[in-house]
Coordinates of C-alpha atoms and ligand atoms in Angstrom, one line a residue:
Chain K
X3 CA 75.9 39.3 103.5
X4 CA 73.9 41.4 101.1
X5 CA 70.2 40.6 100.7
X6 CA 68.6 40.6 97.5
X7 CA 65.0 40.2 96.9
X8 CA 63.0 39.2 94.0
X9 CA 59.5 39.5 94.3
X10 CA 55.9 39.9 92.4
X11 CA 56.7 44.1 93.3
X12 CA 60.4 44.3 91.5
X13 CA 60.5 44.0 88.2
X14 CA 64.4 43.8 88.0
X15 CA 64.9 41.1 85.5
X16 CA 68.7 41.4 85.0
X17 CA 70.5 40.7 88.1
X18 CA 74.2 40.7 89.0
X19 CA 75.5 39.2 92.3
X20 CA 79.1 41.0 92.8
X21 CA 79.2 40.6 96.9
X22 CA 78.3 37.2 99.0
X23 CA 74.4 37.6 98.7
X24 CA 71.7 35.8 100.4
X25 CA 68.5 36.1 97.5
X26 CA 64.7 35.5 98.9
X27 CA 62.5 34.6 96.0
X28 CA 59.1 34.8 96.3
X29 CA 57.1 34.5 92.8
X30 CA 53.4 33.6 92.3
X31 CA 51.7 33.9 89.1
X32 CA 54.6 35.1 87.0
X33 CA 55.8 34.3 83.0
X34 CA 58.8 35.8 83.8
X35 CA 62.6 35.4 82.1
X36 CA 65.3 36.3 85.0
X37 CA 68.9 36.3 84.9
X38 CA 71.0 36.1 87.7
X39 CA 75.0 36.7 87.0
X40 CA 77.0 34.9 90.0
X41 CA 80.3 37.2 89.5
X42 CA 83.3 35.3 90.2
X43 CA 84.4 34.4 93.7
X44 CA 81.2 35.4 95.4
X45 CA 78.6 33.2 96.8
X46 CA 74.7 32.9 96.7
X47 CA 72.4 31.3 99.4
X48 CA 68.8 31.2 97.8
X49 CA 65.8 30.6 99.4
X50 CA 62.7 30.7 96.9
X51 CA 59.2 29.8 96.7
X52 CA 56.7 29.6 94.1
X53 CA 53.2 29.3 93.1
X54 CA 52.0 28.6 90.2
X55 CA 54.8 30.3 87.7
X56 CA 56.1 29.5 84.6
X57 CA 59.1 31.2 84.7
X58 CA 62.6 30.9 83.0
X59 CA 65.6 31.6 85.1
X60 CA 69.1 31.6 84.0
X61 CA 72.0 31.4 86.6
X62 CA 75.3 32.4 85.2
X63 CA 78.0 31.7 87.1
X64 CA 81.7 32.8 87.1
X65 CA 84.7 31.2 88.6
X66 CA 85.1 30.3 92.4
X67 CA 81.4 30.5 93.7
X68 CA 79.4 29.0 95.4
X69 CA 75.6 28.8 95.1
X70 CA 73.2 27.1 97.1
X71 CA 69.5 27.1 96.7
X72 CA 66.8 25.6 98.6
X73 CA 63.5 26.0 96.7
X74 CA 59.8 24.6 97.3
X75 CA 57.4 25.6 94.7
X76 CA 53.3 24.6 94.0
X77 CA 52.4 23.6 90.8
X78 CA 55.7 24.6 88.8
X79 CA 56.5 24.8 85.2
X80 CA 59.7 26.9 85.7
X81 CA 62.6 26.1 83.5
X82 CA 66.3 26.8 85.3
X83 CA 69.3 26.8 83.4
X84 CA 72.8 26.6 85.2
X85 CA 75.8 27.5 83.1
X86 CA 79.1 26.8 85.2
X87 CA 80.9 29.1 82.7
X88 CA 84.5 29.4 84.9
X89 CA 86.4 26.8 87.1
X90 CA 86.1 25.8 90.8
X91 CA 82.7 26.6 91.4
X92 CA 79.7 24.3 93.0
X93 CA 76.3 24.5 92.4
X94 CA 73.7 22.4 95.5
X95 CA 70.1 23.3 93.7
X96 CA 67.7 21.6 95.9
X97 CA 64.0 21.8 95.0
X98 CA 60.7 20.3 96.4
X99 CA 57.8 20.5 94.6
X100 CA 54.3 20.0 95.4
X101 CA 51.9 19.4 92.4
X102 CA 48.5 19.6 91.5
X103 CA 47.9 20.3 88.0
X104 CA 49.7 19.3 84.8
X105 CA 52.9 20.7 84.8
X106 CA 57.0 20.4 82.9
X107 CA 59.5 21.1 85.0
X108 CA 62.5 21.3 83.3
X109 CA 66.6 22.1 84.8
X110 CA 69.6 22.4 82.5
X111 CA 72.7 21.9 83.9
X112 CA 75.7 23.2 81.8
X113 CA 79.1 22.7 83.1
X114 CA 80.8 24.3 80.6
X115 CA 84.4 24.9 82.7
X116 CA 86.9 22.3 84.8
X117 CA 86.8 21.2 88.6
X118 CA 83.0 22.8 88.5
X119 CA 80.8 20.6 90.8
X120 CA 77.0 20.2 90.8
X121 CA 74.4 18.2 93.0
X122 CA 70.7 18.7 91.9
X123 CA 67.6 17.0 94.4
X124 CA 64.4 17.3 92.9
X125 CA 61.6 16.3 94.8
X126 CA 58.1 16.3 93.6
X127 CA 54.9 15.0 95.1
X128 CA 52.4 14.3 92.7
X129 CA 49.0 15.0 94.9
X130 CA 45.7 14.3 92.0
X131 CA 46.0 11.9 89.5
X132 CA 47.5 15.1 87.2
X133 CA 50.7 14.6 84.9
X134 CA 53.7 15.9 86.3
X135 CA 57.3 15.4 84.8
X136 CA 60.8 16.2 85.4
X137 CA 62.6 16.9 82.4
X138 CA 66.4 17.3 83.3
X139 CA 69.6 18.0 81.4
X140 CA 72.8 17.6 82.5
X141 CA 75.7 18.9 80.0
X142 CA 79.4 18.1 80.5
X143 CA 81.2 20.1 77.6
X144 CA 84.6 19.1 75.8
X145 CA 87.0 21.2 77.4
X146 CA 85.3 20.7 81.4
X147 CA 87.8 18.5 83.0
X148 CA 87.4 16.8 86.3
X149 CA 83.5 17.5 86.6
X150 CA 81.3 16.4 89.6
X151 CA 77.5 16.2 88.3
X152 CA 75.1 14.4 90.8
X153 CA 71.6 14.3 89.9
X154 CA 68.6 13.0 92.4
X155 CA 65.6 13.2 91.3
X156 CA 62.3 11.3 92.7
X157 CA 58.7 11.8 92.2
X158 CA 56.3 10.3 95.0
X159 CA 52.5 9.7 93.2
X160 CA 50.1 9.9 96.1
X161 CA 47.4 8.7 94.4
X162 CA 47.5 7.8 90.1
X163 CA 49.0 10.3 88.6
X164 CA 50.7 10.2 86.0
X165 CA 54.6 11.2 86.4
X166 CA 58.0 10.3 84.0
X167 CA 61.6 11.6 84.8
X168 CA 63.5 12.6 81.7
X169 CA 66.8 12.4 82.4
X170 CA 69.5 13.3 80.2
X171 CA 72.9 13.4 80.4
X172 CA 75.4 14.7 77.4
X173 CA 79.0 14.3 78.3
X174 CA 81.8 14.7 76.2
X175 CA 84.6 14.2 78.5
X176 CA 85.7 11.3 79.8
X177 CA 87.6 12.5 83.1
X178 CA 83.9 13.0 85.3
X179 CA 82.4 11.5 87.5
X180 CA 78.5 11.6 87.3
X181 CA 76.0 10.2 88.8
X182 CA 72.1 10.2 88.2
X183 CA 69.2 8.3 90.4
X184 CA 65.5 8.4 89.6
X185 CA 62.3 7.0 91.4
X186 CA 58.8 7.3 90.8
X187 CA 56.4 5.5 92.9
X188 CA 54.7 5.4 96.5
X189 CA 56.0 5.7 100.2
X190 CA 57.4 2.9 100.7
X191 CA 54.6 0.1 102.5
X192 CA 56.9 -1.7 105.0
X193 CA 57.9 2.1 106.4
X194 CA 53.8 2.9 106.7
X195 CA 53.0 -0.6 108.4
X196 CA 56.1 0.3 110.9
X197 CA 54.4 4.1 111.4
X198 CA 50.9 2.1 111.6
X199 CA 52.0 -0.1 114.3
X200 CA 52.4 2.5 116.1
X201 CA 49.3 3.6 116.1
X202 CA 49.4 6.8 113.4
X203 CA 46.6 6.9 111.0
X204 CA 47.1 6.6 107.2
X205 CA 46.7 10.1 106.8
X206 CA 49.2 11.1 110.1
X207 CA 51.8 8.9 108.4
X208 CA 51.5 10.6 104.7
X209 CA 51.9 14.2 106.4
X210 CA 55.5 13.2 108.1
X211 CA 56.1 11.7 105.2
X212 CA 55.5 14.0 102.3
X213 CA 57.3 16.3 105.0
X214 CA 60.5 14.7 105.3
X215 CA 60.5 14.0 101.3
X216 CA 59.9 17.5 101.2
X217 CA 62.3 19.0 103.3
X218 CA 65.1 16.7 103.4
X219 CA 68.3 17.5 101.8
X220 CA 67.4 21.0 102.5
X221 CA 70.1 23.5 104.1
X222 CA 67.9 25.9 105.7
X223 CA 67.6 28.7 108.7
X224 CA 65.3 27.9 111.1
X225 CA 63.2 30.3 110.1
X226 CA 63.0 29.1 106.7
X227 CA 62.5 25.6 107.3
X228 CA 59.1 27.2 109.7
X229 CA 57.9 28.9 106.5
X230 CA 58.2 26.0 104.2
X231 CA 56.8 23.6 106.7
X232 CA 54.0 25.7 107.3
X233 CA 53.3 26.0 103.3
X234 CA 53.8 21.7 103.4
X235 CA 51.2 21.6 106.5
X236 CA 48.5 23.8 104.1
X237 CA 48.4 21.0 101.1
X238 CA 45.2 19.9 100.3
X239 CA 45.3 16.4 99.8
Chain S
X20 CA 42.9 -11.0 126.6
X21 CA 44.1 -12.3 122.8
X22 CA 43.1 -15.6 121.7
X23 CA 43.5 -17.2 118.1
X24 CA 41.5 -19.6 116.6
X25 CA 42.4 -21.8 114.0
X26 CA 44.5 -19.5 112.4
X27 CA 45.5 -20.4 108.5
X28 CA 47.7 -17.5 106.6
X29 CA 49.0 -17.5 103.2
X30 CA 51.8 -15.7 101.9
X31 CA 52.0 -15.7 98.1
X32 CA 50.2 -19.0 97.8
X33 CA 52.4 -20.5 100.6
X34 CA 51.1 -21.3 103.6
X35 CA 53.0 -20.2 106.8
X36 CA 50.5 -21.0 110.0
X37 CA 48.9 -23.7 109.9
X38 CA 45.7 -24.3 112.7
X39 CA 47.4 -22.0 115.0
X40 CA 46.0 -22.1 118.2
X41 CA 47.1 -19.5 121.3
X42 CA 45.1 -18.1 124.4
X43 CA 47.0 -15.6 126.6
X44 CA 45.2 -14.3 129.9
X45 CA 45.5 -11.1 131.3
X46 CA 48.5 -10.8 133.0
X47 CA 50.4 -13.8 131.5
X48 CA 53.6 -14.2 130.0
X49 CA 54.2 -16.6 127.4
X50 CA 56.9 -17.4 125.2
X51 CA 57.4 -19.1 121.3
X52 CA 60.5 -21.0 120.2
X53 CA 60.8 -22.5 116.5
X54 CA 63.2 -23.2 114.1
X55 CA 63.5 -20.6 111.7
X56 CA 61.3 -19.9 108.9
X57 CA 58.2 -21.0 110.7
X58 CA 56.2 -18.5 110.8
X59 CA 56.7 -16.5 114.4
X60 CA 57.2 -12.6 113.0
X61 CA 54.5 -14.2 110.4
X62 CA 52.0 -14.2 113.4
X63 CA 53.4 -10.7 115.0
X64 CA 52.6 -9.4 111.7
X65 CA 49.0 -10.7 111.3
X66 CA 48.3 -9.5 114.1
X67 CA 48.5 -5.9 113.5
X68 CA 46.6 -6.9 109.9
X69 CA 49.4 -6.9 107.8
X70 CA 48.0 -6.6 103.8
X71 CA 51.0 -9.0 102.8
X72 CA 49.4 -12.0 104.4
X73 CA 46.4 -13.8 103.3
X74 CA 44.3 -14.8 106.6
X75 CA 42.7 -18.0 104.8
X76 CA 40.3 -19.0 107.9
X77 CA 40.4 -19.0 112.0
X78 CA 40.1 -15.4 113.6
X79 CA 42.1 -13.4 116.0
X80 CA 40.0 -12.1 118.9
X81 CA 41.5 -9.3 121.5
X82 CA 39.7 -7.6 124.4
X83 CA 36.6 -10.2 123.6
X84 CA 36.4 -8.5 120.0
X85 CA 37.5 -10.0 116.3
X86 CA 40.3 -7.9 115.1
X87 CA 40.3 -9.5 111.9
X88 CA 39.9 -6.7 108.7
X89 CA 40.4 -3.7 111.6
X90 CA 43.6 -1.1 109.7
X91 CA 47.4 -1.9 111.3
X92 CA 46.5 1.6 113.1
X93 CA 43.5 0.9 114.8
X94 CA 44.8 -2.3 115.8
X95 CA 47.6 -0.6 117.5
X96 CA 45.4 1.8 119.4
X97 CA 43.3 -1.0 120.6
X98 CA 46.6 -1.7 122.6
X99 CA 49.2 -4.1 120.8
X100 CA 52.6 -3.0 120.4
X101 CA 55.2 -5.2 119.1
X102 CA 58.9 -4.4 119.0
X103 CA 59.7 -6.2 115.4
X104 CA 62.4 -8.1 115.0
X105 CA 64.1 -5.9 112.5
X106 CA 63.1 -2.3 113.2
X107 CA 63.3 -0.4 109.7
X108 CA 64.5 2.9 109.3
X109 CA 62.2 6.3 108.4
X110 CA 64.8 8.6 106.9
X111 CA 63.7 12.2 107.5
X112 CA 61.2 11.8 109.7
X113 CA 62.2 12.8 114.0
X114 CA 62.2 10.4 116.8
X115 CA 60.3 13.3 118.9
X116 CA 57.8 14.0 115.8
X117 CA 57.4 10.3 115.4
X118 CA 56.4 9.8 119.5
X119 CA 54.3 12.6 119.7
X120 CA 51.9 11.9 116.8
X121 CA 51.6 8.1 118.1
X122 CA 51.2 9.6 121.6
X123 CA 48.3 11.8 120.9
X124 CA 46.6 9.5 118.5
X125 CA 46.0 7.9 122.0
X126 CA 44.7 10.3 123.9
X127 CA 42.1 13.2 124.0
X128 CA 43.9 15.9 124.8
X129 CA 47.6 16.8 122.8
X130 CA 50.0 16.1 125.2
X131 CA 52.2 19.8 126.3
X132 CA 55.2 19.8 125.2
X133 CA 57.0 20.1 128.8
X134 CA 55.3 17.0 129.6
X135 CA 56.5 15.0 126.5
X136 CA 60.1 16.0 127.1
X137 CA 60.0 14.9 130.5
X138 CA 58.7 11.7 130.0
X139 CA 61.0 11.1 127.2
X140 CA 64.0 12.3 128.6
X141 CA 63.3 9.9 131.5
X142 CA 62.7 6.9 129.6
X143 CA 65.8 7.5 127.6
X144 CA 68.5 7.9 130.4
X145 CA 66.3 4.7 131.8
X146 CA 67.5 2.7 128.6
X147 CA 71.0 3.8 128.9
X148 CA 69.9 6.1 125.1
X149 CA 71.6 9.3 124.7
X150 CA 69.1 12.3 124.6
X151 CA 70.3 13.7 121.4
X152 CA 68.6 10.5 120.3
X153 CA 65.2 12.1 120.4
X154 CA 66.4 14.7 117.8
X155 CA 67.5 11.9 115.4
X156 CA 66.0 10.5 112.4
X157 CA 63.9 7.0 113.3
X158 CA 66.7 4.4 113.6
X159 CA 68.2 6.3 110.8
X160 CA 72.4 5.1 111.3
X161 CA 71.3 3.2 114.5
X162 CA 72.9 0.2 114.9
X163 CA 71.2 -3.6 115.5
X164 CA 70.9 -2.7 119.3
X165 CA 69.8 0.4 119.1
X166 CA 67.3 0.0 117.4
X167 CA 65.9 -2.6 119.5
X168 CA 66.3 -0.1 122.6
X169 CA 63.9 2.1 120.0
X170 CA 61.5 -0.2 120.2
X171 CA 61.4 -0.5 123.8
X172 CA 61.1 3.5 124.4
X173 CA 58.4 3.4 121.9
X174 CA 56.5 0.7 123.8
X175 CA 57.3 1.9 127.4
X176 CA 55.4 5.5 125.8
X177 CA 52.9 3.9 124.6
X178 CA 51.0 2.0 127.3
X179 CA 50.5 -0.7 125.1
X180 CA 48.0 -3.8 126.8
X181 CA 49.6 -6.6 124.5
X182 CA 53.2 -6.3 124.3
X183 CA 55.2 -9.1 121.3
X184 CA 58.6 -9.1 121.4
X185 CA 59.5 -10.5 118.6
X186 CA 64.0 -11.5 119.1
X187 CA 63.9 -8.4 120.9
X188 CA 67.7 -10.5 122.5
X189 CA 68.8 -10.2 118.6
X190 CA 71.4 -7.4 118.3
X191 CA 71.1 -6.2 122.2
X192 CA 74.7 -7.0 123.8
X193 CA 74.1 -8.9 127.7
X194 CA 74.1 -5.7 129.7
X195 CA 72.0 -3.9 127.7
X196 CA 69.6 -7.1 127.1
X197 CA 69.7 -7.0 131.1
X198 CA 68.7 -2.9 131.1
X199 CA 66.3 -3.1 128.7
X200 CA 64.3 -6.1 130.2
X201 CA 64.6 -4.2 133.2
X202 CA 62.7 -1.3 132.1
X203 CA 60.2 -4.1 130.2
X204 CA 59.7 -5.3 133.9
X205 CA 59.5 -2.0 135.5
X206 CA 56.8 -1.5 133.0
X207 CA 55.0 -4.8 134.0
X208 CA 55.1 -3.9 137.6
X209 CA 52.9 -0.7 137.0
X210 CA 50.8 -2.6 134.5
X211 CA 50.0 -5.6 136.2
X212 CA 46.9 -6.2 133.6
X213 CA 49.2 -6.3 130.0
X214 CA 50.3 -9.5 129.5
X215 CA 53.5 -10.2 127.2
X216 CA 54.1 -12.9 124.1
X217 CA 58.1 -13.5 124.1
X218 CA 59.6 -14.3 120.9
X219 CA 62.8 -16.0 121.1
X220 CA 65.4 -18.3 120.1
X221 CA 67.3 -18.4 123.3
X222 CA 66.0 -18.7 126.9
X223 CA 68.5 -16.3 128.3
X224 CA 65.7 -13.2 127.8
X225 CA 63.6 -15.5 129.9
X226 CA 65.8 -15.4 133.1
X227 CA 64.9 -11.8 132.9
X228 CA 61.1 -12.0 131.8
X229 CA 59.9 -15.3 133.6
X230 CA 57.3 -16.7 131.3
X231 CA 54.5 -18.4 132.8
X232 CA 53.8 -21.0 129.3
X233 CA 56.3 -21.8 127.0
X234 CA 55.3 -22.8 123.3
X235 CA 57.0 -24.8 120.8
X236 CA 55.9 -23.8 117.1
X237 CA 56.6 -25.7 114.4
X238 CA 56.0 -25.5 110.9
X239 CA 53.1 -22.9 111.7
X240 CA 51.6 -24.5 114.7
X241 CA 52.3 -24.9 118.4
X242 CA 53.3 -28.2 118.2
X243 CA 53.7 -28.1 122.4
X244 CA 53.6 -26.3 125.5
X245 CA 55.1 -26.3 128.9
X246 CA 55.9 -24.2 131.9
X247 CA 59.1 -22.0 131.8
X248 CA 61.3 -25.4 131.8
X249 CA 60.6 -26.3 128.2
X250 CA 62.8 -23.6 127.0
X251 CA 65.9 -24.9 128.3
X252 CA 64.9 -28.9 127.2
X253 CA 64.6 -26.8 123.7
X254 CA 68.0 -25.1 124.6
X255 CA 69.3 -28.6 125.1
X256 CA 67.8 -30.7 122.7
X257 CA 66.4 -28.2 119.5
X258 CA 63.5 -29.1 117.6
X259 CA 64.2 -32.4 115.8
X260 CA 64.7 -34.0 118.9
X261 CA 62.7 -37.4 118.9
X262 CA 62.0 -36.9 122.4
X263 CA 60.4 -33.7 121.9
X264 CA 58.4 -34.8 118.6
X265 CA 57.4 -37.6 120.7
X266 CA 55.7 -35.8 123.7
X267 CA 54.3 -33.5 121.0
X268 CA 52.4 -36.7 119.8
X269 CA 51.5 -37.7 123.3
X270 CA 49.7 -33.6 123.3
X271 CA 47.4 -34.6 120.7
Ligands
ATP2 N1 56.2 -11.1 102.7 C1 56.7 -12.4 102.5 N2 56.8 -12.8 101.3 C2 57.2 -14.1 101.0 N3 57.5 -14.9 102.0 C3 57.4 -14.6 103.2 C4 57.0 -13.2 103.6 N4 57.0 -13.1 104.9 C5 57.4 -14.3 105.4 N5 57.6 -15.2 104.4 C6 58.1 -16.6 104.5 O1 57.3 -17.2 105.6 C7 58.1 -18.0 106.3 C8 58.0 -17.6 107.8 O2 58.8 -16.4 108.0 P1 58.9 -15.7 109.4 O3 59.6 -14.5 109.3 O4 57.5 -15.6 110.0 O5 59.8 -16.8 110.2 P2 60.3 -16.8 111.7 O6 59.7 -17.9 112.4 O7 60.1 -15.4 112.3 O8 61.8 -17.1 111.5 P3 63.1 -16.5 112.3 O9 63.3 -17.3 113.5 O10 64.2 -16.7 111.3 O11 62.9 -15.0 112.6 C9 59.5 -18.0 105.8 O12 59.7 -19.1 104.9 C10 59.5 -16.7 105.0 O13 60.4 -16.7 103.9
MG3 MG1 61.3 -13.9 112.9

């Protein structure tokens, strides 16, 4: 696998993926526009983290590929577009994100060919009582028959902020199957008096939980999953 | 060791116990059969200060203190474990990670690693679990019995003095009700002090875990209490017996 990294030090904005790629993505403080070409038949593990960025990435992706990116970002305002522009390829975009400010974050998924496939998780966890919202687009075109689109996407308010999901889904084919679930709210109470009983404190129980909220759904390398647990362990809550 | 007093709770302007009365001794075993509905995982659930449930008057006293207002946590650490009757599911979150932050909320020291391993691994094979359990998510795709074997490994690891069992038979099939109790009596036999409330519908779980004081609640009170015997004249007859009612009348 090639590796490929993007970084506060490159300044490569225009990126094309020609050979099965594995892309490390490590942004903080960055207004940045980046385009990544997926080349057809080629796939792309990412593995990205953020801090404070308002960036605008554009994944454009050919026929036959497969792209799979795990991303945990602090107090995002990115804006990602996917455009499946050729058939048979899948997209798993799985990002956690842990807020503290105001902050838009917005995904657009385009599927603009047939038999494309994707399946977006956004996680947030809301920590102050800050505004955080999820605005996310999911666009089936005419011509894209046969079109998977799965869309999770769930914000946990730890304390009174103020969070919405936008969802919104355009299709104009009737041969798709999509599917969309939102959910903003609290950990669950019956799930922190079973954790209680046990004898874990309120705060114990809020760390394993904002962890596996964080993390699950995630296909990571051991390593990676130590490096974002570690940046989950650091939040100030 | 826990005694309640006049114990009235309200759920949602309903009232489930009503002047519920128990005193277990250090050491004891006792048991509660009632009809459904009438308020027994109520009372496992006041206990450890559920917020759902109104306590309206009476008071709950363990180790000679009010636990009344304490958090569901610190009740816990004071020593009262119960194994619920339906075990929920935490999806995401590790058996192992799960034990080892209730363990060392316990203790002074974090417990090694090496050590916890050990003790879990020998605790599991003793409930008839597979190992790769530990790895798993809490009672995440675990089925009815399971889970209630969960329960059981969570209370044998953490030394609890006050065990409920709230229809911990409900789910477990007869040899692994029979390996289970076994390990709850292996348990009892190195803590001779912690004394054990028995939630149950049927006496077969007391073959196993001999009670010393059978109860009969219902409608949210003990409405009588015998010796190990009354559980199979409840068996026998059930609750609207008249000649049970009656000797209820004769206890007041
Ligand atoms: N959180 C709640 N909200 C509303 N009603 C509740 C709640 N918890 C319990 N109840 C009601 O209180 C009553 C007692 O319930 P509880 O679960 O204590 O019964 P039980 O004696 O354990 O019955 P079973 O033998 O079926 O387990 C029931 O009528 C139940 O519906
Ligand atoms: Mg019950």
């Amino acid at each position: 696998m090639n590796k490929l990294v993007i970084d506060n030090s490159i300044e490569d904005n225009d990126i094309f993926v020609i050979n099965d790629t594995e892309m490390t993505v490590d942004l903080s403080n960055t207004e940045r526009y980046i385009s990544i070409h997926v080349v057809n038949g080629t796939c792309l593990k990412g593995f990205i983290k953020t801090n404070n960025t308002k960036n605008k990435i554009k994944y454009i992706i050919d026929d036959n590929c497969e792209v799979t990116i795990n991303k945990l970002a602090i107090d995002s305002s990115d804006e990602i577009e996917i455009v499946l522009n050729d058939k048979n390829s899948i997209v798993k975009y799985t990002t956690s994100i842990i807020n503290y400010k105001d902050n838009i974050y917005k995904q657009i998924i385009n599927h603009k060919s047939d038999d494309t496939t994707s399946k977006i998780r956004n996680h947030c966890i809301n920590i102050f009582d800050n505004e955080f919202k999820f605005v996310i687009d999911g666009i089936i075109e005419k011509d894209a028959e046969r079109v998977d689109l799965k869309q999770d996407n769930k914000i946990i308010n730890l304390r009174n902020g103020k969070s919405n999901i936008l969802p919104n889904l355009i299709v104009d084919n009737n041969d798709i199957n999509a599917s969309h679930s939102a959910y903003i709210g609290t950990f669950d109470e019956d799930t922190k008096f079973y954790m209680m009983s046990r004898g874990l404190t309120s705060n114990e129980c809020d760390d394993l939980l904002i962890k596996s909220f964080l993390l699950n759904g995630m296909e990571l390398q051991e390593k990676e999953r130590d490096i974002f647990s570690s940046i989950i362990e650091t939040i100030n809550k | 060791m826990l005694s309640i007093k006049k114990l009235f709770v309200k759920v949602k302007d309903k009232n489930i116990l009503n002047d519920f009365n128990l005193d277990i001794k250090e050491g004891e075993i006792h048991a509660i059969m009632g009809p459904n509905g009438t308020g027994k995982s109520t009372l496992s659930k006041v206990i450890l200060g559920n917020k759902n449930y109104e306590v309206v008057s009476g008071d709950i006293i363990f180790k000679k203190e009010s636990i009344l207002g304490l958090k569901t946590d610190e009740i816990a650490r004071k020593g009262i474990f119960v194994a619920f009757q339906n075990p929920i599911s935490i999806e995401g979150v590790q058996n192992s990670e799960f034990l080892k932050t209730a363990i060392n909320e316990r203790r002074e020291n974090a417990i090694g690693l090496f050590e916890f391993v050990k003790e879990i691994k020998e605790k599991v094979k003793e409930l008839d679990f597979s190992e790769e359990m530990i790895h798993r998510a809490v009672n995440v795709g675990a089925s009815g019995g399971e889970r209630k074997k969960n329960e059981v490994l969570q209370l044998s690891l953490l030394e609890p003095e006050f065990i409920i069992l709230d229809e911990l038979d409900s789910g477990l099939d007869i040899d692994s009700l029979k390996k289970v109790c076994e390990a709850i009596n292996k348990y009892l036999e190195s803590h001779k002090k912690t004394s054990v409330l028995i939630i149950t519908h049927y006496p077969r779980i007391l073959e196993y875990i001999k009670p010393q004081f059978v109860h009969m609640m219902v409608c949210g009170k003990i409405v009588k209490t015998g010796d190990y015997n009354l559980a199979f004249e409840i068996e026998k007859s059930g609750y609207s017996d008249t000649s049970v009612m009656g000797s209820e009348k004769e206890n007041e």
